[in-house]
Short mmCIF file of C-alpha atoms and ligand atoms in Angstrom, two decimals:
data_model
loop_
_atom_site.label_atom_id
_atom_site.label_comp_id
_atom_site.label_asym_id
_atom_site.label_seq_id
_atom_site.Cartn_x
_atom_site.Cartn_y
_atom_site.Cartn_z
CA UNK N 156 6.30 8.02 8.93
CA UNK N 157 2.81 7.33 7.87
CA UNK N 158 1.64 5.42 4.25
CA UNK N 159 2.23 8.00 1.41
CA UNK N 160 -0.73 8.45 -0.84
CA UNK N 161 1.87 8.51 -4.06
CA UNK N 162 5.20 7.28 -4.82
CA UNK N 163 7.12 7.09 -8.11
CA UNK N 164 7.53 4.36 -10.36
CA UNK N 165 11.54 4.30 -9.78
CA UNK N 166 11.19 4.12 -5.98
CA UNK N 167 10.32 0.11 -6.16
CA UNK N 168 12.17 -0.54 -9.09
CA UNK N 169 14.64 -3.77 -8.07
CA UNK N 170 16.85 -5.89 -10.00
CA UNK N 171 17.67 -9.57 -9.12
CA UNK N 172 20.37 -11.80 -9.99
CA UNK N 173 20.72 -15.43 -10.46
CA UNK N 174 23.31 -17.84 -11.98
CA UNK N 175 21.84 -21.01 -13.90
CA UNK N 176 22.98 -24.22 -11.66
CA UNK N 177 22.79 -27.75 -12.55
CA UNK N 178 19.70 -27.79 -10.21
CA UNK N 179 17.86 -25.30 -12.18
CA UNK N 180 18.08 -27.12 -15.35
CA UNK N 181 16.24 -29.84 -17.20
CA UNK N 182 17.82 -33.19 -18.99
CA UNK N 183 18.72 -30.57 -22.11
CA UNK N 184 20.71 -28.27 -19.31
CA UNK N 185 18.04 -25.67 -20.18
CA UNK N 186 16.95 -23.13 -17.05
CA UNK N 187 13.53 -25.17 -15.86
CA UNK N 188 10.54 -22.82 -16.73
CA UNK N 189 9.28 -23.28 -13.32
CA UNK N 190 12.51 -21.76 -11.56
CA UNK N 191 12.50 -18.91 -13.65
CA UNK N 192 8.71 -18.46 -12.67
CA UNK N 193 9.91 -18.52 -9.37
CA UNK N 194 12.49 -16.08 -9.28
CA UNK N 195 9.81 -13.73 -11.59
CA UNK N 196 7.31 -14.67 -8.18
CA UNK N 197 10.09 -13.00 -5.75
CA UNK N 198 11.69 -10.23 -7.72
CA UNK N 199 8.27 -8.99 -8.32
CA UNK N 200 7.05 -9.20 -4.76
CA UNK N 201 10.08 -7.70 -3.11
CA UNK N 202 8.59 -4.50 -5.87
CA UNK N 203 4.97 -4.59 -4.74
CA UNK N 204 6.07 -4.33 -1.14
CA UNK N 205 8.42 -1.86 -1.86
CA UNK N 206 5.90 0.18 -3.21
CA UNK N 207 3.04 -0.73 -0.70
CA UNK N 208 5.04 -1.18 1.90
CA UNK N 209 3.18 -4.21 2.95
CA UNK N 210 2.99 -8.04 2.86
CA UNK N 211 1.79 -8.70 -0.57
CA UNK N 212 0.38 -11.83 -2.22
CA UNK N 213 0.33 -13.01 -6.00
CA UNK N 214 -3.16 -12.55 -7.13
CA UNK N 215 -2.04 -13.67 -10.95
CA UNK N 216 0.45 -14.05 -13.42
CA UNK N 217 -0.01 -13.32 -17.18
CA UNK N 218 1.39 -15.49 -19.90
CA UNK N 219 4.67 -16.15 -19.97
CA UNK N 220 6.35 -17.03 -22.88
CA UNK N 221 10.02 -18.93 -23.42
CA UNK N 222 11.04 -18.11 -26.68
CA UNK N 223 14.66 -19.68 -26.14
CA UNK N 224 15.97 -21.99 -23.93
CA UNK N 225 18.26 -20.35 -21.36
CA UNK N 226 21.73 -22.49 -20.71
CA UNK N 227 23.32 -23.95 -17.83
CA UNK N 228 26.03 -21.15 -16.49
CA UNK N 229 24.07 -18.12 -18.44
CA UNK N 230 23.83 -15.28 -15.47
CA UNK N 231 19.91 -14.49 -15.38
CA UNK N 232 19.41 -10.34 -14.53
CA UNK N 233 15.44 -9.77 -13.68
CA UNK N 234 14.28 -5.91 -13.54
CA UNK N 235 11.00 -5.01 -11.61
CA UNK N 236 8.91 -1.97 -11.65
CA UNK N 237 5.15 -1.36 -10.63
CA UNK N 238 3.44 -0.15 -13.62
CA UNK N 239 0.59 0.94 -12.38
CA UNK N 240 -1.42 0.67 -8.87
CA UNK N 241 -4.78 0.46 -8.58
CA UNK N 242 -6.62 0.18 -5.39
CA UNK N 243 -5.37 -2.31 -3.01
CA UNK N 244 -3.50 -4.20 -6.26
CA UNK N 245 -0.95 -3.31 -8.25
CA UNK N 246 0.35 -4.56 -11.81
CA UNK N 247 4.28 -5.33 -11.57
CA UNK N 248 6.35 -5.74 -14.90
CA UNK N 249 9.49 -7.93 -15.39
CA UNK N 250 12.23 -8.11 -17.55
CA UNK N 251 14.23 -10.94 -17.73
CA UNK N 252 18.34 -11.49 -19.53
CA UNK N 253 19.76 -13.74 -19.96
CA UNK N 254 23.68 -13.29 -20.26
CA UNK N 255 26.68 -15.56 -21.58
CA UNK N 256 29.56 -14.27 -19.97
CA UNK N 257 32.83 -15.91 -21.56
CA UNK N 258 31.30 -15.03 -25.37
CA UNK N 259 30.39 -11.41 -23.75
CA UNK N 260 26.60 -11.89 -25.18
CA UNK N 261 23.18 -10.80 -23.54
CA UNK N 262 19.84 -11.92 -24.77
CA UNK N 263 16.00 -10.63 -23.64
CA UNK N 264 14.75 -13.87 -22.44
CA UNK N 265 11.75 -13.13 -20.88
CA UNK N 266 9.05 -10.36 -19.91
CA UNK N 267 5.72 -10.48 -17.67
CA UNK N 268 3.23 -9.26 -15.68
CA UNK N 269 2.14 -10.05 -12.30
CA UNK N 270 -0.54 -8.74 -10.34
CA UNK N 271 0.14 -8.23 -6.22
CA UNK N 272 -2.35 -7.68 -3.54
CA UNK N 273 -0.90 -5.54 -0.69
CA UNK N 274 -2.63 -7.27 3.14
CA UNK N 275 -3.06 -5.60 6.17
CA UNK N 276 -2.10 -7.62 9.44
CA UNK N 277 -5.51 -9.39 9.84
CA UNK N 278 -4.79 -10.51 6.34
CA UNK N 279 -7.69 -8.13 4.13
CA UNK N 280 -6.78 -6.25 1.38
CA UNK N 281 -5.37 -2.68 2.10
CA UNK N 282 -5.07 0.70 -0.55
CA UNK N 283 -1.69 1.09 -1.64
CA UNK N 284 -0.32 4.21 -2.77
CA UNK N 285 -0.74 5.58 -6.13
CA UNK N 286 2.20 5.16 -8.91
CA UNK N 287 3.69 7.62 -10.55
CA UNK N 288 5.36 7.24 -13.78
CA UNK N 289 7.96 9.85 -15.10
CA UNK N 290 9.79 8.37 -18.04
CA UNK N 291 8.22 7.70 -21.29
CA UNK N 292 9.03 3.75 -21.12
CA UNK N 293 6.92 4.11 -17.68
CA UNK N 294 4.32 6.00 -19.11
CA UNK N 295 3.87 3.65 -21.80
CA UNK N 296 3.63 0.26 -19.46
CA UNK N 297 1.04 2.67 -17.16
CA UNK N 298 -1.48 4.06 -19.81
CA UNK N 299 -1.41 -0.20 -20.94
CA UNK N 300 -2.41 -1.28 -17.47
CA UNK N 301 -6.11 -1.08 -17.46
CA UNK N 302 -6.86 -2.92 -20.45
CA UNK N 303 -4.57 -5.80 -19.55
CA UNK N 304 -6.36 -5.25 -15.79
CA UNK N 305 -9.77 -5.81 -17.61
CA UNK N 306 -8.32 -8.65 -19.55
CA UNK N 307 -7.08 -10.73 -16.69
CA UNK N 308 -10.39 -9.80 -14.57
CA UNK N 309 -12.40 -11.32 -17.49
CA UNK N 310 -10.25 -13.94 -18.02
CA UNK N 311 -10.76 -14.64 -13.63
CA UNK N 312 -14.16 -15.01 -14.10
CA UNK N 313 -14.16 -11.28 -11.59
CA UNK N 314 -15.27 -8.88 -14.41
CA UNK N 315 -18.71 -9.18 -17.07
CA UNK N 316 -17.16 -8.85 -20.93
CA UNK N 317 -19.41 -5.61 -21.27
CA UNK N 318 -18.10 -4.18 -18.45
CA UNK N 319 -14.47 -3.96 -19.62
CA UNK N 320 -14.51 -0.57 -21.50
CA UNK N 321 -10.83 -0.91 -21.98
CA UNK N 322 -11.20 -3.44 -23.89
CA UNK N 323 -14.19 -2.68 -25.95
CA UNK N 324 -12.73 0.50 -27.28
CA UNK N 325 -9.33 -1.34 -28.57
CA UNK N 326 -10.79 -4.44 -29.81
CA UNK N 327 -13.80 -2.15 -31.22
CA UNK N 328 -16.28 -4.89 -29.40
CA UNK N 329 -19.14 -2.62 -29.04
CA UNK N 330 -21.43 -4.89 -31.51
CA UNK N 331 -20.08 -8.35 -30.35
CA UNK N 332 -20.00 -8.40 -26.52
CA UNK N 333 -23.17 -9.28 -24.62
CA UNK N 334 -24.47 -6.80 -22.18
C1 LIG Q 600 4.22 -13.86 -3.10
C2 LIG Q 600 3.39 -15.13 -3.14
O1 LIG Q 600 3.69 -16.03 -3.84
S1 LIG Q 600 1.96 -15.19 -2.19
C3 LIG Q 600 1.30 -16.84 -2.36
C4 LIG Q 600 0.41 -17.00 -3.55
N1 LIG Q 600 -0.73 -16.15 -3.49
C5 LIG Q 600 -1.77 -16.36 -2.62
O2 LIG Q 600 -1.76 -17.26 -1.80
C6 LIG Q 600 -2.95 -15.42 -2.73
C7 LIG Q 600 -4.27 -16.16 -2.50
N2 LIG Q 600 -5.39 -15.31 -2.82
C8 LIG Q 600 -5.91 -14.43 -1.95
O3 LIG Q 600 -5.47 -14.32 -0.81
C9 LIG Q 600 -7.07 -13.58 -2.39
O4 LIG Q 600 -7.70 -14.19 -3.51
C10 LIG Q 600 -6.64 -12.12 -2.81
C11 LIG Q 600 -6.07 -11.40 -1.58
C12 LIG Q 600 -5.61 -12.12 -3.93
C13 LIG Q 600 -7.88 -11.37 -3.29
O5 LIG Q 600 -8.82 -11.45 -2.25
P1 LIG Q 600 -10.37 -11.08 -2.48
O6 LIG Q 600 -11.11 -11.47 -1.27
O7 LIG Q 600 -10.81 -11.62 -3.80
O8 LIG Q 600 -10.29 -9.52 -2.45
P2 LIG Q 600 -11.02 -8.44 -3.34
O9 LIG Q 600 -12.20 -8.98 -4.10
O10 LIG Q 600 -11.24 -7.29 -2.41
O11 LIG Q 600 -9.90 -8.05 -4.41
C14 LIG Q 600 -8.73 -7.41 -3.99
C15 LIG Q 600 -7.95 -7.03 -5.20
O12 LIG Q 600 -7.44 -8.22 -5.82
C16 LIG Q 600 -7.63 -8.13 -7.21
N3 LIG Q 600 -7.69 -9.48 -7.75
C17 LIG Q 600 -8.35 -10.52 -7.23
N4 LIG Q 600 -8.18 -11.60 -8.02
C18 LIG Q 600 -7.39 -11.22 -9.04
C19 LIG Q 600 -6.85 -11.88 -10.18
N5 LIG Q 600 -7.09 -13.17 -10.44
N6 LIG Q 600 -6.06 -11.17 -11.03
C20 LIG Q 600 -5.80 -9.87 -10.78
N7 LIG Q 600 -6.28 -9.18 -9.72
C21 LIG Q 600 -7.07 -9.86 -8.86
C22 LIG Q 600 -8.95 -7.39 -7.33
O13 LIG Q 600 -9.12 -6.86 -8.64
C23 LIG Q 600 -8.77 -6.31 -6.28
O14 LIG Q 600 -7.96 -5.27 -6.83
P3 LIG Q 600 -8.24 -3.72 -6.48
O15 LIG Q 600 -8.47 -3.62 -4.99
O16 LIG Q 600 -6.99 -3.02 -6.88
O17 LIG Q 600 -9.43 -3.29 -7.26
#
């Protein structure tokens, strides 16, 4: 069967789960921000060749933030979807929990964005099919995609300020950014 020109968002959608081990943590037996970053790196990957079915690579990662520190033993549950292809990249989001299973509680850790770049066999990026989002949640994380494209282009040094229309029309920049 050939490359499809479109799939749906849900098609790639893949959950991953870890349990926090004494290796993962630091001297505070807090999940190390780096592991999680890792285990972000691969559930998101695993998506954005799901969806391309291709090798991909990590182009970028947005910010991450840790608001609290995750413990030793919590069970860490990552969900993945592509929100939105473009053409040979596409933007992945990912949710992370953290769960304490003897008190029965589950916390959102954790979310981000990472951008994939789908590679043909001599290595060069290749198109990847279009994505198509159905629910509203989808929807949502799809119509936000190009401005936080823009954003991260800028912020690569790959995209001029005045080109990022996005951008302009929700930060109302017109007046400020150089052409
Ligand atoms: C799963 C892993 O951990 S893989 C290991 C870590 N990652 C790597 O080693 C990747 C190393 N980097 C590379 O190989 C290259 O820089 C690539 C493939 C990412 C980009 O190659 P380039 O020669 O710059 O390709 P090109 O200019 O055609 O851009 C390809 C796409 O990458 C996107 N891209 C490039 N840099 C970035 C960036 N910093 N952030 C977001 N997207 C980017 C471009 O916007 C373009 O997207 P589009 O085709 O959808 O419009």
């Amino acid at each position: 069967m050939g490359i499809r020109k479109h799939k749906s968002v849900k098609e790639s959608f893949t959950t991953m789960t870890e349990l926090v081990l004494p290796n993962d943590t630091n001297t505070l037996n807090n999940l190390m921000g780096g592991r999680l970053m890792h285990w972000l790196d691969i559930v998101s990957a695993i998506t954005a060749q799901k969806h391309s079915n291709r090798i991909v690579v990590t182009a970028s990662v947005d910010n991450i933030s840790f608001k609290q520190g995750i413990k030793l033993g919590n069970v860490i549950t990552m969900e993945a979807q592509v929100t939105r292809a473009f053409n040979t990249s596409m933007e992945v989001h990912v949710n992370v929990w953290a769960e304490d299973i003897p008190s029965g509680t589950k916390m959102k850790s954790n979310e981000a964005f990472l951008t994939f770049v789908a590679l043909d066999q001599d290595g060069k990026p290749v198109d990847v099919p279009e994505a198509i989002p159905e629910t509203d949640e989808e929807n949502s994380l799809y119509e936000g995609a190009l401005r936080r494209r823009q954003l991260r282009l800028v912020l690569a040094g790959r995209m001029k300020p005045h080109e990022a229309k996005e951008l302009k029309s929700i930060f109302n920049l017109e007046e400020q950014l150089p052409e």
